[in-house]
Coordinates of C-alpha atoms and ligand atoms in Angstrom, one line a residue:
X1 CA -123.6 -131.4 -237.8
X2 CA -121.0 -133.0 -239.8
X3 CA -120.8 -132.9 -243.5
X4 CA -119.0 -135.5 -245.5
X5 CA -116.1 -134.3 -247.9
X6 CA -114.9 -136.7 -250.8
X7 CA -111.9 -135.6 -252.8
X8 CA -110.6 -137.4 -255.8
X9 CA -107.0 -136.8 -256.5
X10 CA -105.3 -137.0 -259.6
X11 CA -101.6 -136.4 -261.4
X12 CA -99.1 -135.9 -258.9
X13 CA -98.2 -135.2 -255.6
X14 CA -98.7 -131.6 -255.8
X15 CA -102.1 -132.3 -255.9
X16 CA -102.5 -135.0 -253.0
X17 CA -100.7 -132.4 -251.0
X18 CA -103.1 -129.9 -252.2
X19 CA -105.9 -131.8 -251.3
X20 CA -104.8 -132.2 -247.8
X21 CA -104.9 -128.8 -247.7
X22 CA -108.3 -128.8 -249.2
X23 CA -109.7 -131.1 -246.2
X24 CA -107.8 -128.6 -243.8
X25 CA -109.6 -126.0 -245.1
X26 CA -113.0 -127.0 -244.5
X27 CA -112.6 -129.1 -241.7
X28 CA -113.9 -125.5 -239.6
X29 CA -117.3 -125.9 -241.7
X30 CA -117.9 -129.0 -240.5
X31 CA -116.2 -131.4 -243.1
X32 CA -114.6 -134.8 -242.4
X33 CA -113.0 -137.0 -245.3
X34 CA -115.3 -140.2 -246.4
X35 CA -113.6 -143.0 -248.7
X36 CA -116.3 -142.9 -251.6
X37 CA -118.5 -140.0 -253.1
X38 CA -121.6 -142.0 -253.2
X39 CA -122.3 -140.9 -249.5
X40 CA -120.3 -137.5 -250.1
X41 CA -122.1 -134.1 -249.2
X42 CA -119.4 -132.2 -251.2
X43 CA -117.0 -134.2 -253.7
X44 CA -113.9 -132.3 -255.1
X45 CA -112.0 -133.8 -258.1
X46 CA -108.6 -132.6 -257.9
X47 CA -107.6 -132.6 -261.7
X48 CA -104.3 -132.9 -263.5
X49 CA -103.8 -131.4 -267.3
X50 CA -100.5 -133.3 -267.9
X51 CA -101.8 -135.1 -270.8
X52 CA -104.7 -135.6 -272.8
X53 CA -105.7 -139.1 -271.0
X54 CA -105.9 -137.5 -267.5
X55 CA -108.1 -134.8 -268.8
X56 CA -110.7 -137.4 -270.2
X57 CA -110.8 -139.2 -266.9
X58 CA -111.8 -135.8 -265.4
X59 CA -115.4 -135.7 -268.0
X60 CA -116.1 -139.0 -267.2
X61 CA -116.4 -139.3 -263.3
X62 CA -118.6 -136.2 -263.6
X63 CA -120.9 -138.0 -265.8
X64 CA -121.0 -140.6 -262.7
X65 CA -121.1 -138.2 -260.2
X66 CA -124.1 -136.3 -262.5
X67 CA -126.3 -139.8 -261.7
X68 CA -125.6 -139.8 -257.9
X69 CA -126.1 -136.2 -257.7
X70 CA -129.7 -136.3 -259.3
X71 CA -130.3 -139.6 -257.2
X72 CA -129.5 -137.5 -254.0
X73 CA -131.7 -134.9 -255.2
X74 CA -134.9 -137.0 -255.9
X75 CA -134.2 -138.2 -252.1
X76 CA -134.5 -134.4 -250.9
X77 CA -130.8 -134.3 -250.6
X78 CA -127.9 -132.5 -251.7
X79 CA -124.4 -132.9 -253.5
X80 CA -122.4 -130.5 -254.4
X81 CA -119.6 -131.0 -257.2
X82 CA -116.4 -129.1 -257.0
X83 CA -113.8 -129.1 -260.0
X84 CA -109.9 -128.0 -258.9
X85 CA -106.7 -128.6 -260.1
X86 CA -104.9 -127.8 -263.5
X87 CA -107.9 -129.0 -265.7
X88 CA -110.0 -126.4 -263.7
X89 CA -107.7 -123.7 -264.8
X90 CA -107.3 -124.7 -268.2
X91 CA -110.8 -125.1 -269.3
X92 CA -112.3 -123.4 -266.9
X93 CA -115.8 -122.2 -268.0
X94 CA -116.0 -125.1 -270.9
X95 CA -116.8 -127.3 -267.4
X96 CA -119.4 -126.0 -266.6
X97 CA -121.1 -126.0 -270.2
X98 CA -120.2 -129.8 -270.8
X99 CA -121.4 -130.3 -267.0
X100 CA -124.1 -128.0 -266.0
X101 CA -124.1 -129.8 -262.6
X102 CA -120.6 -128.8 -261.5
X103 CA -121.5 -126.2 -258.8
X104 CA -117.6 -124.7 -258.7
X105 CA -114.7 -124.4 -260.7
X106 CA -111.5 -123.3 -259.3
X107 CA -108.1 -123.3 -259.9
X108 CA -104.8 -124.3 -258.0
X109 CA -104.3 -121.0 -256.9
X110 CA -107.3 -120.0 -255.8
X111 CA -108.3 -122.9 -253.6
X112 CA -108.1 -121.0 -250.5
X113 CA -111.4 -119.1 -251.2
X114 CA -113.4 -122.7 -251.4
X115 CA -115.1 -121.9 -247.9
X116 CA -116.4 -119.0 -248.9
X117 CA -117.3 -120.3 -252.6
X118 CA -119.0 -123.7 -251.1
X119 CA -120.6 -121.1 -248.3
X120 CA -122.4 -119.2 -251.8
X121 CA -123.3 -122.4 -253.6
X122 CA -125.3 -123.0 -250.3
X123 CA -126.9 -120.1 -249.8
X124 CA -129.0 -120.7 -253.2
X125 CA -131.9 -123.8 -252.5
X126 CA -130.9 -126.7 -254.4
X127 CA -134.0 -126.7 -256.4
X128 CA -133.2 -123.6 -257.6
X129 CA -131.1 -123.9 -261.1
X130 CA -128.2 -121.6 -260.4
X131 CA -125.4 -121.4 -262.5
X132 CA -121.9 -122.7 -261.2
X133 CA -118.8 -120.7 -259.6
X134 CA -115.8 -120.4 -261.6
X135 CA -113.1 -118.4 -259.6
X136 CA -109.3 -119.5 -261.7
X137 CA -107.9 -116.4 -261.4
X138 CA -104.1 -115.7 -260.6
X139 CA -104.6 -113.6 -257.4
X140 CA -102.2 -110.9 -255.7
X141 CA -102.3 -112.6 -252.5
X142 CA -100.6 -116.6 -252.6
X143 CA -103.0 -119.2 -251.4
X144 CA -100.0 -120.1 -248.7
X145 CA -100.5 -116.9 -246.2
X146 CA -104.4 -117.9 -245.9
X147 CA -104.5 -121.5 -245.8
X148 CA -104.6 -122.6 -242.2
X149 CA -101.3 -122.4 -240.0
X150 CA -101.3 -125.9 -239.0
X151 CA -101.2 -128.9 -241.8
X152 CA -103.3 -131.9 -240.8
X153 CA -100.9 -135.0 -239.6
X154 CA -99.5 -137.2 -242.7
X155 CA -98.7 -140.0 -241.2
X156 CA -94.6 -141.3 -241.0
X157 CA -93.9 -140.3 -244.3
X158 CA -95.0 -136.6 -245.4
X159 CA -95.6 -134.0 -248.3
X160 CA -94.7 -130.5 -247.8
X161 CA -95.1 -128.1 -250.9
X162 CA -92.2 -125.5 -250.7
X163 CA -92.7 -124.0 -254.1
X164 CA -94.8 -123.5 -256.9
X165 CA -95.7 -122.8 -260.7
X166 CA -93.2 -123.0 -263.3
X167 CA -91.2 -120.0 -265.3
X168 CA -89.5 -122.4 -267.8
X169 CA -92.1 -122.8 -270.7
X170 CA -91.0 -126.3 -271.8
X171 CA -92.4 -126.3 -275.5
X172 CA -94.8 -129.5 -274.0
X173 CA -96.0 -128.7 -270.8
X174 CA -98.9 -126.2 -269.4
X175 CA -97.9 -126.6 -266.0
X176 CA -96.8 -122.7 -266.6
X177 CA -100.3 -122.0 -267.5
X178 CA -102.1 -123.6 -264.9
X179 CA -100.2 -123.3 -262.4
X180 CA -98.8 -119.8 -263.0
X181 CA -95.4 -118.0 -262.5
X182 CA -92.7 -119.4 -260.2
X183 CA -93.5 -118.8 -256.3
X184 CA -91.4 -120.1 -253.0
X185 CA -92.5 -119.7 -249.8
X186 CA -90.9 -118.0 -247.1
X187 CA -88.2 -120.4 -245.5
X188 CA -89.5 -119.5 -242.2
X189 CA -92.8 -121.3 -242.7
X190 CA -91.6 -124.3 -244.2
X191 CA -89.3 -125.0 -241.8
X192 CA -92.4 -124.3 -239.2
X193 CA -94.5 -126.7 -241.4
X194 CA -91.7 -129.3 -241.1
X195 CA -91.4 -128.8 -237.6
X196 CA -95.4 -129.6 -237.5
X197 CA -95.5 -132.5 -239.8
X198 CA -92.5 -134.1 -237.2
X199 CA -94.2 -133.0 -234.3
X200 CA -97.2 -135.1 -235.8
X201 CA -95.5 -138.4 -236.5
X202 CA -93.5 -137.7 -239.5
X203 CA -90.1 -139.1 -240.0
X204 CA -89.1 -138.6 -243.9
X205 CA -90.5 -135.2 -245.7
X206 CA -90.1 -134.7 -249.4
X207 CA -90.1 -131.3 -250.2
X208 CA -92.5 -130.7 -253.6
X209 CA -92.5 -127.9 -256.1
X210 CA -93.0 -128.1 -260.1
X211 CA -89.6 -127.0 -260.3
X212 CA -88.2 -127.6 -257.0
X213 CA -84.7 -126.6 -257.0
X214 CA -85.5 -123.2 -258.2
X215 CA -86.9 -122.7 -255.0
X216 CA -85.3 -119.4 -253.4
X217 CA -87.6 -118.5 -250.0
X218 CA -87.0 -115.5 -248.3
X219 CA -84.3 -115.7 -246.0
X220 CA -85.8 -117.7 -242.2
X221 CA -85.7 -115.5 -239.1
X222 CA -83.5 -112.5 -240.9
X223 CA -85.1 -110.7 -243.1
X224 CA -82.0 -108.6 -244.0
X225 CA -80.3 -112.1 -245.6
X226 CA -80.1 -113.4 -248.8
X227 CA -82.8 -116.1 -250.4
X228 CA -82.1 -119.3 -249.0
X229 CA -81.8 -121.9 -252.3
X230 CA -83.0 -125.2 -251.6
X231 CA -79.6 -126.6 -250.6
X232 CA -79.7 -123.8 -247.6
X233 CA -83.0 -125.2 -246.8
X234 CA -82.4 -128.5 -247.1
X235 CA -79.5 -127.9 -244.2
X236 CA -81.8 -125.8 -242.0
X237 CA -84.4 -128.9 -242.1
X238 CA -81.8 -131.2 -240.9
X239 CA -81.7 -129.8 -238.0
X240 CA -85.2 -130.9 -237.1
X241 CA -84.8 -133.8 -234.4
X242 CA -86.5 -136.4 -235.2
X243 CA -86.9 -135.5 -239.1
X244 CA -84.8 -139.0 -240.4
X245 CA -85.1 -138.6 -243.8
X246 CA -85.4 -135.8 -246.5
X247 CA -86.0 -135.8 -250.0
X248 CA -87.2 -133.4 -252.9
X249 CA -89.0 -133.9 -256.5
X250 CA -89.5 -132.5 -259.3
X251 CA -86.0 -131.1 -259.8
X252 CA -85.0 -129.3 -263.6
X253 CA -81.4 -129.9 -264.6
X254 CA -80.7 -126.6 -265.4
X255 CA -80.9 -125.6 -262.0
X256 CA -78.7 -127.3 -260.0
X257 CA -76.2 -125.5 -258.1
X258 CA -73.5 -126.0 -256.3
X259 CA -75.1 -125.8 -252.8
X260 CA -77.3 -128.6 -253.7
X261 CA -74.8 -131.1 -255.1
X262 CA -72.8 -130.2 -251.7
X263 CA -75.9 -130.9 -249.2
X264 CA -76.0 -134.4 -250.7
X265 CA -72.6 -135.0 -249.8
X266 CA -72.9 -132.9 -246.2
X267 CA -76.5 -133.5 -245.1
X268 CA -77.1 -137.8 -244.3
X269 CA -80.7 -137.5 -243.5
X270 CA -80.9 -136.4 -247.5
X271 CA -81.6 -139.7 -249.3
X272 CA -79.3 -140.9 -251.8
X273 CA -81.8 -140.8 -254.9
X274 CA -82.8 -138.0 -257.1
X275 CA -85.8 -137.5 -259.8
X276 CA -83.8 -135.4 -262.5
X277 CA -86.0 -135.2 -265.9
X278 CA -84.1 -135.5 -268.7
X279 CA -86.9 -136.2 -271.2
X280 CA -84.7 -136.6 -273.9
X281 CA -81.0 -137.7 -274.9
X282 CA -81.1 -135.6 -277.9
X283 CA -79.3 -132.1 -278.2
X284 CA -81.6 -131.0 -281.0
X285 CA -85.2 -132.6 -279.8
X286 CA -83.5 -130.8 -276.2
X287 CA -83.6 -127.6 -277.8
X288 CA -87.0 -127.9 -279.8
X289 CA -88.2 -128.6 -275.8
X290 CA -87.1 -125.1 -275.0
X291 CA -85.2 -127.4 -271.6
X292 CA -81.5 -125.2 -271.7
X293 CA -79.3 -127.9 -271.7
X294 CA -77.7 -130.8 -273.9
X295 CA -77.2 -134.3 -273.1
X296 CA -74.0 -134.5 -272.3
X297 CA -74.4 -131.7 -269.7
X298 CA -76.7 -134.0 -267.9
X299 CA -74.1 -136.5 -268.1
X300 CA -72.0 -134.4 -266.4
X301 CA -74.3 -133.4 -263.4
X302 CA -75.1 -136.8 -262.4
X303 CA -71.1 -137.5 -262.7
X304 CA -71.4 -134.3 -259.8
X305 CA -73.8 -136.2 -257.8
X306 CA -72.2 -139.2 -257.9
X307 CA -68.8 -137.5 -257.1
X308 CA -70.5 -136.0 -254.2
X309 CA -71.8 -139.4 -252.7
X310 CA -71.1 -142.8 -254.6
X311 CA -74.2 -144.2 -253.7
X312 CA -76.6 -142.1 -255.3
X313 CA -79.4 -143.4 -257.6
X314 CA -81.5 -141.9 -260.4
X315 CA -84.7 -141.5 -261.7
X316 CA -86.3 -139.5 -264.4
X317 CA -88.7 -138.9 -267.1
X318 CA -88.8 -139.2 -270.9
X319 CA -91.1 -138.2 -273.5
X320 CA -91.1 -140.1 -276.8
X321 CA -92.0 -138.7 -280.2
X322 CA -91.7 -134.5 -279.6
X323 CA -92.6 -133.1 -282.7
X324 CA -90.2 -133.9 -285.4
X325 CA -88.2 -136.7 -283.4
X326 CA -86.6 -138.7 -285.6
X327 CA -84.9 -142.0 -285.3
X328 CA -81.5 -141.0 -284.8
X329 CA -83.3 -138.4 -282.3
X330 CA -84.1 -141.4 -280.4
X331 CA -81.4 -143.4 -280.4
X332 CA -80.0 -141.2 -278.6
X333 CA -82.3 -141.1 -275.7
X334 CA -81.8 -145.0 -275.8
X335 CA -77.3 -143.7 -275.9
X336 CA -78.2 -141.7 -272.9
X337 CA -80.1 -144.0 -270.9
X338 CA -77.3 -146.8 -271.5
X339 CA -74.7 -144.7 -270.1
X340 CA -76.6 -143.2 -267.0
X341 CA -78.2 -146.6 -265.6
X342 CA -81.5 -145.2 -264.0
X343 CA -82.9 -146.7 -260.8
X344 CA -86.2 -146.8 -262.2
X345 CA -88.3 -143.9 -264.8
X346 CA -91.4 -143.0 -265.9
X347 CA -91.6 -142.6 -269.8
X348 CA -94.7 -140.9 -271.9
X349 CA -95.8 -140.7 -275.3
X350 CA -95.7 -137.3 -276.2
X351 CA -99.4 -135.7 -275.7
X352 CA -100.0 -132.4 -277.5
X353 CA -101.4 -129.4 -274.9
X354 CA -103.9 -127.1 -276.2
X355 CA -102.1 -124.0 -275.8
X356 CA -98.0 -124.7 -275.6
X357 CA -96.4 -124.6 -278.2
X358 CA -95.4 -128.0 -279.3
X359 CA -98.9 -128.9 -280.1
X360 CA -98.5 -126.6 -283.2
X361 CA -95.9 -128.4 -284.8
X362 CA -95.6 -131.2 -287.2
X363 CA -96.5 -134.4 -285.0
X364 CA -95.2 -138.1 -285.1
X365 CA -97.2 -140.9 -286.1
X366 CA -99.1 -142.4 -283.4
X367 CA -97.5 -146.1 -284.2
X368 CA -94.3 -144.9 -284.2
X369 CA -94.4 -142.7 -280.5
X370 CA -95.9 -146.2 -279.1
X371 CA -93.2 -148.3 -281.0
X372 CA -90.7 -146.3 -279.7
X373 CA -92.0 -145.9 -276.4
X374 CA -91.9 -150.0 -276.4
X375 CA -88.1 -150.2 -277.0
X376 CA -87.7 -147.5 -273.7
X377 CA -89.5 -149.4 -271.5
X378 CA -88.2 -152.6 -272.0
X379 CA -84.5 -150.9 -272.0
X380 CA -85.6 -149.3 -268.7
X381 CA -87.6 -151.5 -266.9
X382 CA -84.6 -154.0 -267.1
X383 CA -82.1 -151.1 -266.0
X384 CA -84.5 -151.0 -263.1
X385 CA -84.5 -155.2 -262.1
X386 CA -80.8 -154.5 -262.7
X387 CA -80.8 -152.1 -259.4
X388 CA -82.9 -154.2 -257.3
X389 CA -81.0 -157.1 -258.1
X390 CA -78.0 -155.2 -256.9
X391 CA -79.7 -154.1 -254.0
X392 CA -79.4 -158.1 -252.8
X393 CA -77.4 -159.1 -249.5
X394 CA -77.5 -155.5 -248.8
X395 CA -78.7 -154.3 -245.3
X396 CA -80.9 -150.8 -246.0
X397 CA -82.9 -149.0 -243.4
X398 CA -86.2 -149.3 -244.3
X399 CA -89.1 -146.9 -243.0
X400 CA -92.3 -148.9 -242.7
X401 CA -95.3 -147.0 -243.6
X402 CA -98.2 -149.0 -244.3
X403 CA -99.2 -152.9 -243.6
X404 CA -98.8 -155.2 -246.1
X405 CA -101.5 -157.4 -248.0
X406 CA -100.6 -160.5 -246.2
X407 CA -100.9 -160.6 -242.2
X408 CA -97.6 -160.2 -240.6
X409 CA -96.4 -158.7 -243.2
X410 CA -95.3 -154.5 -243.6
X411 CA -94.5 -152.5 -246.1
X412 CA -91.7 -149.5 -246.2
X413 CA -89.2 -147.4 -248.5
X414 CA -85.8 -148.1 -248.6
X415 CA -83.6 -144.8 -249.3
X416 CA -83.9 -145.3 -253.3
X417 CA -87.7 -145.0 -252.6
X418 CA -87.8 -148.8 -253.6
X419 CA -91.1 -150.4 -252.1
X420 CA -89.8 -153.2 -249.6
X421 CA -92.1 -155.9 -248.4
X422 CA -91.1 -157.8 -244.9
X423 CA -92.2 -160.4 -242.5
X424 CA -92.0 -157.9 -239.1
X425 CA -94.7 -157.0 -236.4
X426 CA -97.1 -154.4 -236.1
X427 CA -94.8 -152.6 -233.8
X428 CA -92.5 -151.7 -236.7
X429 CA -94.8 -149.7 -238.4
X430 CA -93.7 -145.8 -238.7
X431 CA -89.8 -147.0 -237.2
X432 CA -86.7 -147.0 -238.9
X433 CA -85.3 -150.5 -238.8
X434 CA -82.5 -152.2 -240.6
X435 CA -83.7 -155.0 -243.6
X436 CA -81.3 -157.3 -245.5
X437 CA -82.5 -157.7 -248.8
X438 CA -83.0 -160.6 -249.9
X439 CA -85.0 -161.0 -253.0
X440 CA -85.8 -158.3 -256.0
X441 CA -88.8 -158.2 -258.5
X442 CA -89.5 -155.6 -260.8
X443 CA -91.2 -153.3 -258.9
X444 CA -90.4 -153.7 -255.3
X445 CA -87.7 -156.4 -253.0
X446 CA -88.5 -158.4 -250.4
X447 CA -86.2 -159.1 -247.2
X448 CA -85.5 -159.6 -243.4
X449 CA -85.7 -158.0 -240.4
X450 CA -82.0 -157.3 -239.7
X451 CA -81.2 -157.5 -235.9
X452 CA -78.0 -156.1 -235.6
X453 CA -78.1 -152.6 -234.1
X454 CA -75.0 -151.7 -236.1
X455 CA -76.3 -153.5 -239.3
X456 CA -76.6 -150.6 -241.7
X457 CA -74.6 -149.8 -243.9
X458 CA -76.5 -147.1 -246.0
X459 CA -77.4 -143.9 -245.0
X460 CA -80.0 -144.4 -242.2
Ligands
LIG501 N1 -91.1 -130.1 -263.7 C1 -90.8 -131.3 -264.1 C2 -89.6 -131.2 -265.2 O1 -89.0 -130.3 -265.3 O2 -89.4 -132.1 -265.9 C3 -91.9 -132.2 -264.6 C4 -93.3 -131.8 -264.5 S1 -94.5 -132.8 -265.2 C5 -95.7 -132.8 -264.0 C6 -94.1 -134.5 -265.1 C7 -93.7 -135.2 -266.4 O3 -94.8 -135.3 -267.3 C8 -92.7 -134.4 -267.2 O4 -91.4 -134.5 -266.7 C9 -92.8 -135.0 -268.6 O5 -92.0 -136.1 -268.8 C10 -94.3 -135.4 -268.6 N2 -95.1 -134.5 -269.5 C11 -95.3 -133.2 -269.4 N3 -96.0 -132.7 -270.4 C12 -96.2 -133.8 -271.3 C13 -96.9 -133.9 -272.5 N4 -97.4 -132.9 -273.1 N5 -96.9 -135.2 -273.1 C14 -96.3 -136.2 -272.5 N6 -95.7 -136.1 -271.3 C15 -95.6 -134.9 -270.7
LIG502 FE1 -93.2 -128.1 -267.2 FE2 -91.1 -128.9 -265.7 FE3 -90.7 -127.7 -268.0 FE4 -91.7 -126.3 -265.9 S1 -89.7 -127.3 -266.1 S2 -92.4 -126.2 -268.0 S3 -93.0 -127.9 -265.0 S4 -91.7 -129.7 -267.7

């Protein structure tokens, strides 16, 4: 009979693509994906540790899912609750004391075993009070040899994890604690995945990893070979017909290489926009952040890109108020900004980590990281109408993924990963098609259908 699985996803896209794997997983036991946990037989919550906030979040849908459980219970049913993701491995057996109705807590790396732990939670009668499952070990074996060979279809535009964990120890960040030393899978199996994803419907695949670019997979098809970096990968997928577009997040500065810089240039399916973190335009709050490299050597590798293809666009991410950031600290994040002109950003009040080490130090005032963090957003989000204004009278293929809110109306990414909303028929969903843009807004442009087979002018 068939069992329904609700999973809750939160943080980033490491974790929606994990949770696709999730489904995959126990799709053999009988378990198909529902939109809401109130009718769920199992409910995951896929958890992200970034900061403090989306911890919370994680303690108070199990309070919610602690009513509906014991509802389902006084109707002679059952619910089981599942905890994953970086919160699982961080606080691991603390869950299950502040939520004595969690049946299993695992981490990132261990998510291949959940058959075999939601098999056990089973086995025991509900009425029964057993204790819950806590399995966040680092294991030998990597989750990616024993999760099953074939992904489930994504759609037109696809995830496709290619590496893993983190060996960088940013003074801010657990992601090296909870998701554990730097892996990269075999090149042979991504480019299989790919090859799946495409054979499924996908036509744009962004390539994810904590620290993407210090991907370096075994060699595909010759074992004898040197790693392949992700440049050499990036070529190799390329070659996929009917694979349009590529791109790749979350990218560290310090490990950009040559081959990289060079397959933006060489490779046209790679889209012409790049997440690069910065976090800060400051050489000595760069330094306290343990991120091995100075502002001005950022300046000079998106110079690199931009020598390498004019047309490229930025993103990137910025924490305000590190320990012991000081005004002229941050004016020179604002310096830096000013002279790069970012395509759009995500910025953060600094949010101390139990555990790293930056939550030891001497912290700024509350007040002062949100003042701050004020001034570079404002600075930012204008930078960002600035480059959708730009983007105006331009023609820019445009891959429509998803229907819009009005009828007639799609949605789609242009290659700067801009939302753009059209007037176009149903037909058009999941194609490539050529839009002049006609009208920009904060957050997303607007334009029309261009007919033109020719029209293009951008990348396609
Ligand atoms: N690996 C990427 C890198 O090298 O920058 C980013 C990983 S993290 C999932 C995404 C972003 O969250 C970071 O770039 C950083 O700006 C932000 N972040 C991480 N830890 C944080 C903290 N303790 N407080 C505030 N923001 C944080
Ligand atoms: Fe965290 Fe990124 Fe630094 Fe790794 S490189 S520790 S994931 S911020």
């Amino acid at each position: 009979m068939s069992k329904r699985l609700y999973i809750k996803t939160y943080g980033c896209q490491m974790n929606v693509y994990d949770s696709t794997r999730m489904a995959d997983l126990l799709a053999p036991l009988g378990y198909r994906l529902v939109t809401a946990s109130d009718e769920a037989d199992l409910v995951i919550l896929n958890t992200c540790h970034i900061r403090e906030k989306a911890a919370e979040k994680v303690y108070s849908e199990l309070g919610r899912l602690r009513v509906l459980k014991t509802a389902r219970a006084e109707t002679g049913g059952r619910m089981v609750v599942a905890v994953g993701g970086c919160v699982a491995q961080a606080e691991g057996a603390e869950i299950l004391r502040r939520a004595p109705h969690v049946d299993i807590v695992f981490g990132p790396q261990t998510y291949h075993r959940l058959p075999d732990l939601v098999a056990r939670v089973l086995l025991v009668p509900a009425a029964v009070a057993a204790k819950g499952l806590l399995d966040t070990e680092f294991p030998a074996e990597t989750k990616f040899d024993l999760l099953p060979e074939t992904a489930s279809p994504q759609g037109v535009a696809a995830i496709l994890s290619v590496q893993e964990g983190c060996d960088k120890f940013c003074s801010f960040c657990v992601v090296p604690y909870t998701r554990g030393a730097e892996y990269s899978r075999p090149a042979g199996d991504v480019l299989r995945e790919a090859r799946d994803l495409v054979a499924a419907g996908a036509r744009e695949i962004t390539l994810l990893g904590q620290n993407v670019n210090a991907y370096h997979g075994a060699a595909a098809g010759n074992k004898s070979a040197r790693e392949w970096g992700l440049g050499r990968l990036i070529q190799a997928l390329a070659e996929i017909p009917g694979l349009d577009r590529l791109r790749y997040t979350t990218s560290h500065p310090g490990d950009v290489d040559d081959a990289l810089v060079a397959a933006h240039r060489d490779v046209p399916q790679l889209m012409p926009f790049l997440h690069l973190p910065v976090q800060s335009g400051s050489d000595r709050v760069l330094a306290a952040m343990n991120r091995k490299h100075t502002a001005d050597a950022y300046r000079r590798l998106i110079e690199r890109f931009r020598t390498a293809r004019a047309d490229m666009a930025f993103s990137s991410d910025f924490i305000v108020g590190h320990p012991d950031e000081s005004e002229v600290d941050f004016a020179a994040t604002l310096r830096l900004v000013g002279d790069i002109g970012f395509a759009q950003a995500f910025s953060f009040k600094y949010s101390p980590r139990p555990g790293t080490p930056a939550a030891q130090a001497s912290q700024v005032a509350e007040e002062l990281k949100a003042a701050r963090l004020a001034v570079l957003q404002e600075m930012l989000a204008t930078q960002q109408r600035r480059f959708n204004d730009s983007c105006r009278g331009r023609i820019l293929p445009v891959l429509f993924d998803r229907p819009g809110r009005h009828s007639g109306q799609l949605i789609g990414r242009s290659p700067y990963l801009q939302s753009v909303h059209v007037e176009a028929p149903d037909g058009h969903l999941g194609t490539l098609v050529p839009v002049r843009i006609l009208a920009a807004g904060q957050n997303s442009v607007a334009g029309t259908l261009e007919m033109r087979a020719d029209a293009v002018e951008a990348s396609a």
